[in-house]
Amino acid sequence: MPFPIILSSPSGGGKTTIAHKLLAMRADVGYSVSCTTRPPRQGEIDGRDYHFLSLEKFKRGNAAREFAESAEVHGHLYGTLRAEVERVLSSGRHVIMDIDVQGAKQFARAFPDSVVIFILPPSAEVLVERLKARGTEDPKSLIRRFKSAKAELKAIDLYPYVIVNDEIDSAVAAVSSIIEAEGLKRSRNGALDARIEELMDGIQRAIDHYSARK
Ligand code: 5GP
């Protein structure tokens, strides 16, 4: 049974790169394209990176309960469409999402079989450099980004899995191993009951056979 996988980290943690690499590597994983009210950055494509919505359209979608979760991040609204998640799951693929910590909490409530993974940057220096590269050097907006990174780190207790992203390929491999292990959980394998019953029946037949020959 396919399940949702949530990657969270302070921005600059590298979760988007991990998600993209994982998608390129595994045909059994699909991506849920989020909605946002922030304007597209250079190179971003509507419908591929995000569904870029006006504030009105976003609010209408929210009122119509189209979102499995939504949150305000750095002054813009972001949300995961239920239909987008269902589209990927019903195609038989796990669905990977890159959502902030507030959204992850709401999403896991809506989809309790979700696997939630926290990605840690390798060091404060790397995080600071990545966040600086994201926008202006204006100290006020830098401080805002640093403060929200600290707030996001505080939410780590909600996450059973934590990966330190000090080497991208190892981090991707770690996410992939978590998917493998989660897929083997008994609770995710409804077909196991029938298989166990079949095994029991087979063993009983052997018992009956050898008992008759005693
Ligand atoms: P960015 O604007 O840099 O792409 O993303 C900013 C933050 O918004 C990141 O922490 C990212 O994880 C988060 N984000 C992206 N999509 C969603 C979403 O659908 N829901 C929520 N709650 N957060 C999101």
Coordinates of C-alpha atoms and ligand atoms in Angstrom, one line a residue:
M1 CA 0.0 0.0 0.0
P2 CA 1.5 3.4 -1.0
F3 CA 1.8 6.0 1.7
P4 CA 2.6 9.7 2.1
I5 CA 6.2 10.8 2.9
I6 CA 6.8 14.2 4.4
L7 CA 10.2 15.9 4.4
S8 CA 10.5 18.9 6.7
S9 CA 13.5 20.9 7.6
P10 CA 14.4 24.5 8.3
S11 CA 14.6 26.1 4.9
G12 CA 18.1 25.7 3.6
G13 CA 18.2 22.1 4.9
G14 CA 18.2 20.6 1.4
K15 CA 14.8 18.8 1.5
T16 CA 13.7 20.0 -2.0
T17 CA 17.0 18.6 -3.6
I18 CA 16.5 15.3 -1.7
A19 CA 12.9 15.0 -2.9
H20 CA 13.9 15.7 -6.6
K21 CA 16.8 13.2 -6.5
L22 CA 14.5 10.6 -4.9
L23 CA 11.9 11.1 -7.6
A24 CA 14.5 10.6 -10.3
M25 CA 15.7 7.4 -8.6
R26 CA 12.4 5.7 -7.7
A27 CA 9.6 5.1 -10.1
D28 CA 7.4 4.1 -7.1
V29 CA 7.4 7.7 -5.7
G30 CA 5.5 10.7 -7.1
Y31 CA 5.4 14.3 -6.1
S32 CA 2.5 16.3 -4.8
V33 CA 2.7 19.8 -6.3
S34 CA 1.7 22.3 -3.6
C35 CA -0.2 25.6 -4.0
T36 CA 1.3 28.9 -2.9
T37 CA 0.5 32.6 -3.0
R38 CA 4.2 33.5 -3.4
P39 CA 5.3 34.7 -6.8
P40 CA 7.3 32.2 -8.9
R41 CA 11.1 32.5 -8.7
Q42 CA 13.2 32.5 -11.9
G43 CA 13.1 29.1 -13.6
E44 CA 10.0 27.9 -11.7
I45 CA 7.1 26.6 -13.7
D46 CA 3.4 26.8 -12.7
G47 CA 2.0 23.3 -12.3
R48 CA 5.5 21.7 -11.9
D49 CA 7.2 23.5 -9.0
Y50 CA 4.0 24.9 -7.5
H51 CA 0.5 25.9 -8.5
F52 CA 0.9 29.6 -8.1
L53 CA -2.4 31.0 -6.9
S54 CA -3.8 34.5 -6.1
L55 CA -4.7 35.1 -2.5
E56 CA -8.4 35.0 -3.4
K57 CA -8.1 31.7 -5.2
F58 CA -6.1 30.2 -2.3
K59 CA -8.7 31.4 0.2
R60 CA -11.5 30.0 -1.9
G61 CA -9.8 26.6 -2.1
N62 CA -9.3 26.6 1.6
A63 CA -12.9 27.5 2.3
A64 CA -13.9 24.6 0.0
R65 CA -11.7 22.3 2.1
E66 CA -9.5 21.4 -0.9
F67 CA -6.4 21.4 1.2
A68 CA -5.2 18.6 3.4
E69 CA -3.1 21.2 5.2
S70 CA -2.1 24.8 4.8
A71 CA 0.2 27.2 6.5
E72 CA 1.7 30.6 6.3
V73 CA 5.5 30.4 5.7
H74 CA 7.6 33.6 5.5
G75 CA 4.6 35.7 4.8
H76 CA 3.0 33.6 2.1
L77 CA 0.4 30.9 2.1
Y78 CA 1.2 27.3 1.2
G79 CA -1.1 24.3 1.0
T80 CA -1.3 20.6 -0.1
L81 CA -4.3 19.7 -2.3
R82 CA -6.1 16.6 -1.1
A83 CA -6.8 15.8 -4.8
E84 CA -3.1 16.0 -5.6
V85 CA -2.2 13.5 -2.8
E86 CA -5.0 11.1 -3.9
R87 CA -3.9 11.3 -7.5
V88 CA -0.4 10.0 -6.7
L89 CA -1.6 7.4 -4.2
S90 CA -4.2 6.0 -6.5
S91 CA -1.6 5.6 -9.2
G92 CA 0.0 3.1 -6.8
R93 CA 3.0 5.4 -5.9
H94 CA 4.1 6.8 -2.6
V95 CA 3.6 10.5 -2.5
I96 CA 6.5 12.7 -1.3
M97 CA 5.9 16.2 0.0
D98 CA 8.2 19.0 1.1
I99 CA 6.1 20.9 3.7
D100 CA 6.9 23.0 6.7
V101 CA 6.6 21.8 10.3
Q102 CA 3.1 23.4 10.9
G103 CA 1.7 21.8 7.8
A104 CA 3.4 18.4 8.5
K105 CA 1.5 18.3 11.8
Q106 CA -1.9 19.0 10.2
F107 CA -1.2 16.6 7.3
A108 CA -0.3 13.7 9.6
R109 CA -3.6 14.2 11.3
A110 CA -5.5 14.0 7.9
F111 CA -3.3 11.0 6.7
P112 CA -2.2 9.1 9.8
D113 CA -0.3 6.5 7.8
S114 CA 2.2 9.3 6.8
V115 CA 5.9 8.8 7.3
V116 CA 7.5 12.0 8.6
I117 CA 11.2 12.7 8.2
F118 CA 13.2 15.7 9.5
I119 CA 16.2 16.8 7.5
L120 CA 19.0 18.5 9.4
P121 CA 21.5 20.8 7.7
P122 CA 25.1 19.7 8.4
S123 CA 26.0 22.8 10.2
A124 CA 24.8 26.3 11.1
E125 CA 27.4 27.8 8.7
V126 CA 25.9 25.8 5.8
L127 CA 22.4 26.8 6.7
V128 CA 23.3 30.5 7.0
E129 CA 25.0 30.5 3.7
R130 CA 22.1 28.7 2.0
L131 CA 19.6 31.1 3.5
K132 CA 21.7 34.1 2.5
A133 CA 21.8 32.8 -1.1
R134 CA 18.0 32.6 -1.2
G135 CA 17.3 36.4 -1.2
T136 CA 18.5 39.8 -0.3
E137 CA 21.3 40.5 2.2
D138 CA 19.0 42.9 4.0
P139 CA 19.7 42.2 7.7
K140 CA 16.1 42.4 8.7
S141 CA 14.9 39.8 6.2
L142 CA 18.0 37.6 7.0
I143 CA 17.2 37.7 10.7
R144 CA 13.6 36.8 9.9
R145 CA 14.8 33.7 8.0
F146 CA 17.3 32.7 10.7
K147 CA 14.6 33.1 13.4
S148 CA 12.1 30.9 11.5
A149 CA 14.9 28.3 11.0
K150 CA 15.3 28.2 14.8
A151 CA 11.6 27.8 15.3
E152 CA 11.4 25.0 12.8
L153 CA 14.3 23.2 14.6
K154 CA 12.3 23.2 17.8
A155 CA 9.6 21.1 16.2
I156 CA 12.0 18.1 15.7
D157 CA 10.4 16.2 18.6
L158 CA 7.4 15.4 16.3
Y159 CA 9.6 13.5 13.9
P160 CA 10.5 9.8 14.4
Y161 CA 13.1 9.9 11.6
V162 CA 16.0 12.4 11.4
I163 CA 18.6 12.6 8.6
V164 CA 21.7 14.8 8.7
N165 CA 22.1 16.1 5.2
D166 CA 25.9 16.3 5.1
E167 CA 26.2 14.4 1.8
I168 CA 23.3 14.6 -0.6
D169 CA 23.5 11.1 -2.0
S170 CA 23.7 9.4 1.4
A171 CA 20.7 11.5 2.6
V172 CA 18.7 10.4 -0.5
A173 CA 19.7 6.8 0.2
A174 CA 18.6 7.1 3.8
V175 CA 15.2 8.4 2.8
S176 CA 15.0 5.5 0.3
S177 CA 15.8 3.0 3.1
I178 CA 13.1 4.4 5.3
I179 CA 10.6 3.9 2.5
E180 CA 11.7 0.3 2.2
A181 CA 11.5 -0.4 5.9
E182 CA 8.1 1.3 6.3
G183 CA 6.8 -0.7 3.3
L184 CA 7.6 -3.9 5.2
K185 CA 5.7 -2.9 8.3
R186 CA 3.0 -5.5 9.2
S187 CA 0.4 -2.8 9.7
R188 CA 0.9 -1.7 6.1
N189 CA 0.5 -5.2 4.6
G190 CA -3.2 -6.2 4.7
A191 CA -2.5 -9.2 2.4
L192 CA -0.3 -10.7 5.1
D193 CA -3.3 -12.1 7.0
A194 CA -4.4 -14.3 4.1
R195 CA -0.7 -15.5 3.6
I196 CA -0.3 -16.4 7.2
E197 CA -3.6 -18.4 7.1
E198 CA -2.4 -20.2 4.0
L199 CA 0.9 -21.1 5.8
M200 CA -1.0 -22.3 8.9
D201 CA -3.3 -24.5 6.7
G202 CA -0.2 -26.0 4.9
I203 CA 1.5 -26.8 8.2
Q204 CA -1.7 -28.3 9.6
R205 CA -1.9 -30.5 6.5
A206 CA 1.6 -31.7 7.2
I207 CA 0.8 -32.4 10.8
D208 CA -2.3 -34.4 9.7
H209 CA -0.3 -36.3 7.2
Y210 CA 2.5 -37.3 9.6
S211 CA 0.0 -38.0 12.4
A212 CA -1.8 -40.6 10.1
R213 CA 1.5 -42.4 9.5
K214 CA 2.5 -42.7 13.2
Ligands
5GP1 P1 9.8 27.9 -0.9 O1 8.9 29.1 -1.0 O2 11.2 28.3 -0.6 O3 9.7 27.0 -2.0 O4 9.3 27.2 0.4 C1 9.2 27.8 1.7 C2 8.7 26.8 2.7 O5 7.4 26.4 2.4 C3 9.5 25.5 2.8 O6 9.9 25.3 4.2 C4 8.6 24.5 2.3 O7 8.8 23.3 2.9 C5 7.3 25.1 2.7 N1 6.2 24.5 1.8 C6 6.2 24.2 0.5 N2 5.1 23.7 0.1 C7 4.3 23.6 1.2 C8 3.0 23.1 1.5 O8 2.2 22.6 0.6 N3 2.5 23.2 2.7 C9 3.2 23.8 3.7 N4 2.7 23.8 4.9 N5 4.5 24.2 3.5 C10 5.0 24.1 2.3

